[in-house]
XYZ file of C-alpha atoms in Angstrom:
352
model
C -9.080 -74.793 -9.770
C -11.925 -76.760 -8.654
C -14.703 -76.196 -11.398
C -16.930 -78.521 -9.047
C -17.322 -75.194 -6.767
C -17.966 -72.424 -8.537
C -19.729 -69.856 -6.296
C -22.012 -67.439 -7.834
C -20.703 -64.228 -8.379
C -22.712 -61.279 -6.681
C -23.052 -57.974 -7.033
C -25.352 -57.397 -4.409
C -23.978 -57.731 -1.049
C -25.260 -55.752 2.088
C -23.325 -54.630 4.616
C -24.329 -56.967 7.095
C -23.725 -59.961 4.961
C -20.553 -58.527 4.848
C -20.233 -58.309 8.691
C -20.960 -61.440 9.230
C -18.344 -62.730 7.069
C -16.191 -60.882 9.132
C -17.199 -61.877 12.433
C -17.078 -65.827 11.610
C -14.436 -67.731 13.581
C -11.200 -67.061 11.638
C -10.806 -70.977 10.748
C -14.410 -71.110 9.449
C -13.606 -67.551 7.466
C -10.480 -69.092 5.700
C -11.340 -72.315 4.891
C -14.256 -70.391 3.099
C -11.828 -67.776 1.195
C -9.728 -71.024 0.061
C -12.657 -72.688 -1.281
C -13.556 -69.865 -3.180
C -9.861 -69.457 -4.073
C -9.576 -72.736 -5.258
C -12.389 -72.619 -7.503
C -11.114 -70.149 -9.423
C -7.310 -69.951 -8.970
C -3.977 -72.144 -9.006
C -3.213 -71.738 -5.076
C 0.146 -71.664 -5.698
C 0.391 -69.065 -8.409
C 1.170 -65.420 -7.844
C 1.050 -62.554 -10.103
C 4.134 -60.403 -9.726
C 4.035 -56.619 -10.435
C 6.757 -54.138 -10.384
C 5.998 -50.406 -9.463
C 8.078 -47.488 -10.775
C 6.897 -44.242 -9.748
C 7.503 -41.663 -12.705
C 6.974 -38.958 -10.933
C 7.628 -37.868 -7.627
C 6.216 -35.451 -4.878
C 4.751 -32.277 -5.347
C 1.256 -33.435 -5.164
C -1.439 -31.053 -4.551
C -4.062 -33.640 -2.797
C -4.017 -34.087 1.413
C -4.452 -37.582 1.414
C -3.424 -37.867 5.050
C -1.446 -41.376 4.260
C 0.657 -39.996 1.098
C 4.455 -38.868 1.906
C 3.941 -37.544 -1.922
C 1.591 -34.695 -0.977
C 2.773 -30.917 -1.089
C 1.215 -30.153 2.180
C 3.480 -32.073 3.879
C 6.826 -32.190 5.337
C 8.031 -35.937 4.760
C 11.625 -35.500 3.470
C 10.501 -36.927 0.063
C 12.673 -34.751 -2.975
C 10.383 -33.917 -5.345
C 11.200 -35.170 -8.830
C 10.126 -34.051 -12.509
C 8.560 -36.661 -14.708
C 10.867 -39.215 -15.508
C 12.205 -39.913 -19.106
C 10.554 -42.102 -21.497
C 13.936 -44.185 -22.045
C 14.473 -44.168 -18.114
C 11.314 -45.927 -17.507
C 11.840 -48.482 -20.343
C 14.774 -49.193 -18.592
C 13.327 -49.980 -15.707
C 10.738 -51.868 -16.967
C 13.413 -54.115 -18.931
C 14.858 -54.847 -15.298
C 11.666 -55.486 -13.666
C 11.049 -58.271 -16.598
C 14.396 -59.599 -15.855
C 13.846 -60.034 -11.965
C 10.690 -61.612 -13.224
C 7.997 -59.595 -12.840
C 4.730 -60.173 -15.652
C 3.615 -56.454 -15.129
C 5.193 -53.358 -15.112
C 2.714 -50.579 -13.255
C 3.879 -46.833 -13.418
C 2.611 -44.294 -10.879
C 2.577 -40.152 -10.986
C 2.011 -38.007 -8.318
C -0.057 -35.996 -10.111
C -4.085 -34.821 -8.835
C -4.940 -35.465 -12.712
C -2.661 -35.732 -15.686
C -2.253 -32.829 -18.135
C -2.921 -32.702 -21.672
C 0.676 -31.784 -22.500
C 2.179 -35.240 -20.251
C -0.256 -37.575 -22.137
C 2.059 -37.803 -25.051
C 5.031 -38.922 -22.722
C 2.362 -41.364 -20.355
C 1.303 -42.882 -23.835
C 4.751 -43.909 -25.392
C 5.595 -45.419 -22.148
C 2.982 -47.207 -22.845
C 3.718 -48.471 -26.110
C 7.509 -48.996 -25.411
C 6.412 -51.010 -21.994
C 4.425 -53.197 -23.852
C 6.933 -53.870 -26.761
C 8.887 -55.565 -23.640
C 6.079 -58.460 -23.666
C 4.660 -56.744 -20.418
C 1.523 -56.466 -19.073
C 0.972 -52.392 -18.322
C -0.680 -50.908 -15.605
C -0.618 -47.192 -14.804
C -1.761 -44.773 -11.858
C -2.228 -40.857 -12.258
C -5.191 -39.529 -10.808
C -8.126 -38.354 -12.107
C -8.889 -39.218 -15.793
C -11.480 -37.742 -17.816
C -12.908 -39.902 -20.789
C -10.840 -38.434 -23.453
C -7.650 -39.443 -21.161
C -8.970 -42.498 -20.285
C -9.457 -43.663 -24.343
C -5.822 -42.143 -24.916
C -4.355 -44.524 -22.872
C -6.254 -47.417 -23.991
C -5.378 -46.429 -27.432
C -2.163 -46.647 -26.277
C -2.605 -50.263 -25.314
C -3.003 -49.650 -21.482
C -4.370 -52.828 -19.875
C -4.807 -51.844 -16.172
C -5.819 -48.596 -14.670
C -5.247 -48.114 -10.750
C -7.402 -45.863 -9.010
C -8.088 -46.712 -5.129
C -11.108 -46.141 -3.298
C -8.957 -46.178 -0.221
C -11.745 -46.855 2.380
C -14.958 -46.759 3.074
C -17.111 -43.747 1.578
C -18.362 -43.089 5.570
C -14.886 -42.772 6.525
C -13.355 -41.296 3.291
C -13.955 -37.699 4.841
C -11.715 -38.118 7.704
C -8.727 -39.410 5.604
C -9.226 -36.676 2.253
C -11.026 -33.579 1.414
C -9.371 -32.466 -1.745
C -11.220 -35.333 -3.975
C -14.473 -36.307 -3.466
C -15.788 -40.171 -3.239
C -17.616 -39.827 -6.236
C -14.430 -38.445 -8.204
C -13.050 -41.580 -8.230
C -15.855 -43.380 -8.933
C -15.979 -41.203 -12.029
C -12.394 -41.988 -13.099
C -13.028 -46.086 -12.921
C -16.281 -45.683 -15.089
C -14.135 -43.503 -17.867
C -11.661 -46.564 -17.326
C -14.403 -48.963 -17.717
C -15.732 -47.380 -20.795
C -12.462 -46.594 -22.349
C -12.129 -50.567 -22.326
C -9.470 -51.205 -19.956
C -9.145 -53.624 -16.484
C -9.380 -52.017 -13.372
C -7.078 -52.193 -10.528
C -9.001 -50.785 -7.391
C -9.050 -51.365 -3.762
C -7.851 -49.655 -0.562
C -5.988 -49.090 2.632
C -6.992 -50.495 6.171
C -4.701 -49.313 9.282
C -6.142 -45.773 9.321
C -8.106 -45.459 12.154
C -10.984 -46.863 10.518
C -13.615 -49.196 11.893
C -14.174 -53.387 10.801
C -17.175 -51.581 9.362
C -15.690 -49.105 7.178
C -13.578 -51.857 5.679
C -16.772 -53.871 4.924
C -18.026 -50.504 3.371
C -15.022 -50.190 1.360
C -15.513 -54.099 -0.132
C -19.218 -53.565 -0.388
C -18.400 -50.634 -2.778
C -16.130 -52.821 -5.002
C -17.980 -55.965 -4.860
C -21.352 -54.109 -5.589
C -19.475 -52.855 -8.600
C -21.487 -53.784 -12.007
C -17.975 -55.777 -13.002
C -15.516 -56.533 -10.042
C -12.138 -54.944 -10.566
C -9.651 -57.174 -12.253
C -7.079 -56.687 -9.366
C -8.074 -55.690 -5.868
C -4.750 -54.348 -3.794
C -5.479 -54.223 -0.400
C -2.825 -52.653 1.397
C -1.403 -51.857 5.433
C -0.921 -48.459 6.377
C 2.903 -47.613 5.806
C 3.555 -44.975 8.485
C 5.561 -42.020 7.445
C 6.813 -39.270 9.607
C 5.017 -35.989 8.397
C 2.019 -37.120 7.592
C -1.285 -36.901 9.660
C -1.494 -40.721 10.241
C 2.211 -41.215 11.259
C 1.286 -42.351 14.658
C -1.860 -44.435 14.159
C -2.177 -47.054 15.835
C -0.833 -50.797 14.251
C -3.758 -52.892 13.047
C -3.773 -56.139 14.087
C -2.508 -58.523 11.823
C -5.161 -61.077 11.966
C -7.774 -58.333 10.856
C -5.704 -57.487 8.221
C -5.705 -61.332 7.456
C -9.636 -61.094 7.523
C -10.007 -58.367 5.022
C -7.929 -60.427 2.292
C -10.461 -63.243 2.890
C -13.648 -61.738 2.992
C -11.948 -59.532 -0.463
C -11.830 -63.191 -1.836
C -14.976 -64.546 -0.761
C -16.528 -61.412 -2.098
C -14.517 -61.021 -5.376
C -13.946 -64.948 -6.498
C -12.654 -63.824 -9.948
C -10.351 -61.156 -8.969
C -6.793 -60.988 -8.012
C -6.312 -59.538 -4.645
C -3.073 -58.217 -4.269
C -0.810 -58.044 -0.880
C 0.422 -54.710 -1.365
C 1.751 -51.723 0.464
C 2.873 -52.751 4.000
C 4.866 -56.031 3.495
C 7.926 -55.084 4.760
C 6.429 -54.678 8.145
C 5.342 -58.532 7.734
C 6.895 -61.278 8.543
C 6.987 -64.258 6.556
C 3.903 -66.401 8.790
C 1.773 -63.334 8.343
C 2.497 -63.209 4.133
C 1.593 -66.812 3.889
C -1.489 -66.344 5.834
C -2.277 -63.894 3.363
C -1.596 -66.073 0.577
C -3.619 -69.059 2.252
C -6.469 -65.973 2.989
C -6.498 -65.937 -1.151
C -3.870 -63.242 -1.649
C -2.437 -64.259 -5.369
C -0.691 -61.237 -6.324
C 2.030 -58.938 -5.226
C 4.150 -55.729 -5.900
C 7.580 -56.999 -6.174
C 10.992 -55.545 -5.832
C 12.756 -52.971 -3.628
C 10.014 -50.179 -2.665
C 6.145 -49.266 -3.753
C 6.452 -45.771 -5.411
C 8.328 -44.417 -2.019
C 7.706 -46.774 0.901
C 9.925 -49.792 1.212
C 8.758 -52.910 0.083
C 10.785 -56.171 0.908
C 13.770 -57.177 -1.462
C 13.031 -59.158 -4.461
C 15.242 -62.431 -3.817
C 13.358 -62.486 -0.412
C 9.907 -62.805 -1.920
C 11.200 -65.615 -4.197
C 13.048 -67.231 -1.146
C 9.487 -67.399 0.250
C 7.821 -68.490 -2.467
C 10.443 -71.219 -2.782
C 9.153 -71.703 0.789
C 5.939 -71.782 0.179
C 5.942 -74.273 -3.409
C 4.408 -70.980 -5.188
C 5.520 -70.075 -8.305
C 4.909 -66.495 -10.196
C 1.660 -66.455 -12.407
C 2.667 -66.390 -15.959
C 1.404 -63.412 -18.332
C -1.167 -64.949 -20.590
C -0.197 -63.071 -23.833
C -2.017 -63.478 -27.721
C -0.816 -66.697 -30.023
C 0.758 -64.362 -32.088
C 3.084 -63.068 -29.211
C 4.183 -67.078 -28.490
C 8.109 -66.198 -28.485
C 7.158 -63.019 -26.101
C 5.050 -66.073 -23.541
C 7.741 -68.982 -24.122
C 10.337 -66.273 -23.007
C 8.518 -65.265 -20.089
C 7.632 -68.677 -18.754
C 11.223 -69.656 -19.422
C 12.719 -66.555 -17.249
C 10.174 -67.595 -14.628
C 11.529 -70.799 -14.285
C 14.924 -70.368 -14.795
C 15.963 -66.979 -13.189
C 13.265 -66.503 -10.842
C 13.160 -69.681 -9.693
C 16.490 -71.268 -9.747
C 19.226 -68.550 -9.726
C 17.616 -66.199 -7.746
C 16.520 -68.853 -4.526
C 18.599 -70.382 -1.506
C 18.629 -74.123 -0.943
C 16.013 -74.035 1.695
C 16.052 -77.670 2.193
C 20.193 -76.603 3.398
């Protein structure tokens, strides 16, 4: 980190200021983003998460991008809530592969009260493994948010998806305000926020600026900001959407980094369609978090060993999970695992 250059953390960005960043010459934008990134993070470390679908399909929402919506025929098999023991086994496998955060997603509009004991037990079980925990379960009321916080949940994911102006083109079954209220409940309960959006859904550059404005002007920036590239799935309304230019995607990453200097910006869904050069450019633009594993909920993701091979080529290492002093043994085990398993046995020799 470069303590001598620490840009002011702002929460008052105008749309015009953000659009001006998008319009910078590409090299100037990348330089600015990389400078901000280096002020707050080690540029050669990336936080690694694994995502597990604990309940798949049959969601009543009409999100136009989502194969889990019950309104679209995408061929996705519906699955009931996964057994707690199975979730713990998945978490153990994720840890063995080098992940430091385990994210659990359920295709719900919001969890029912009868489901809460199961999901809180999952949180406690994953925490006992020495992993950070994250969940995305749809909308939460204040009591549900507090229950998850009391169970030890570290992060709650609830994306805004796009700008307020374009939102109605993508979703009609819940409002933008519904999403903001869930995020407020999460903050009030004391959990960290994982919140970002999706690009490539037919939106304009002004909508990408609008999404980032909403995130950057929150009273507290989300600790994690996933930037997703649309994964087009047959049977969804967006299956024939035109491809987004990869450079426009990289610009979105770079602007997010400038606006939210202390946040982890996650290179999230859509990596399967990206070549190594595009991913490398995303890291250069300030992305410093990825989902790691063979799929994100229901859509493909680069295989874990390919991620580690790319890390090796780029000189990147996984960011260690910082734990409390009384968990020093867990910390040592995680660091050793990342160094030995992830960085040695899972890599091929790129010099050959």
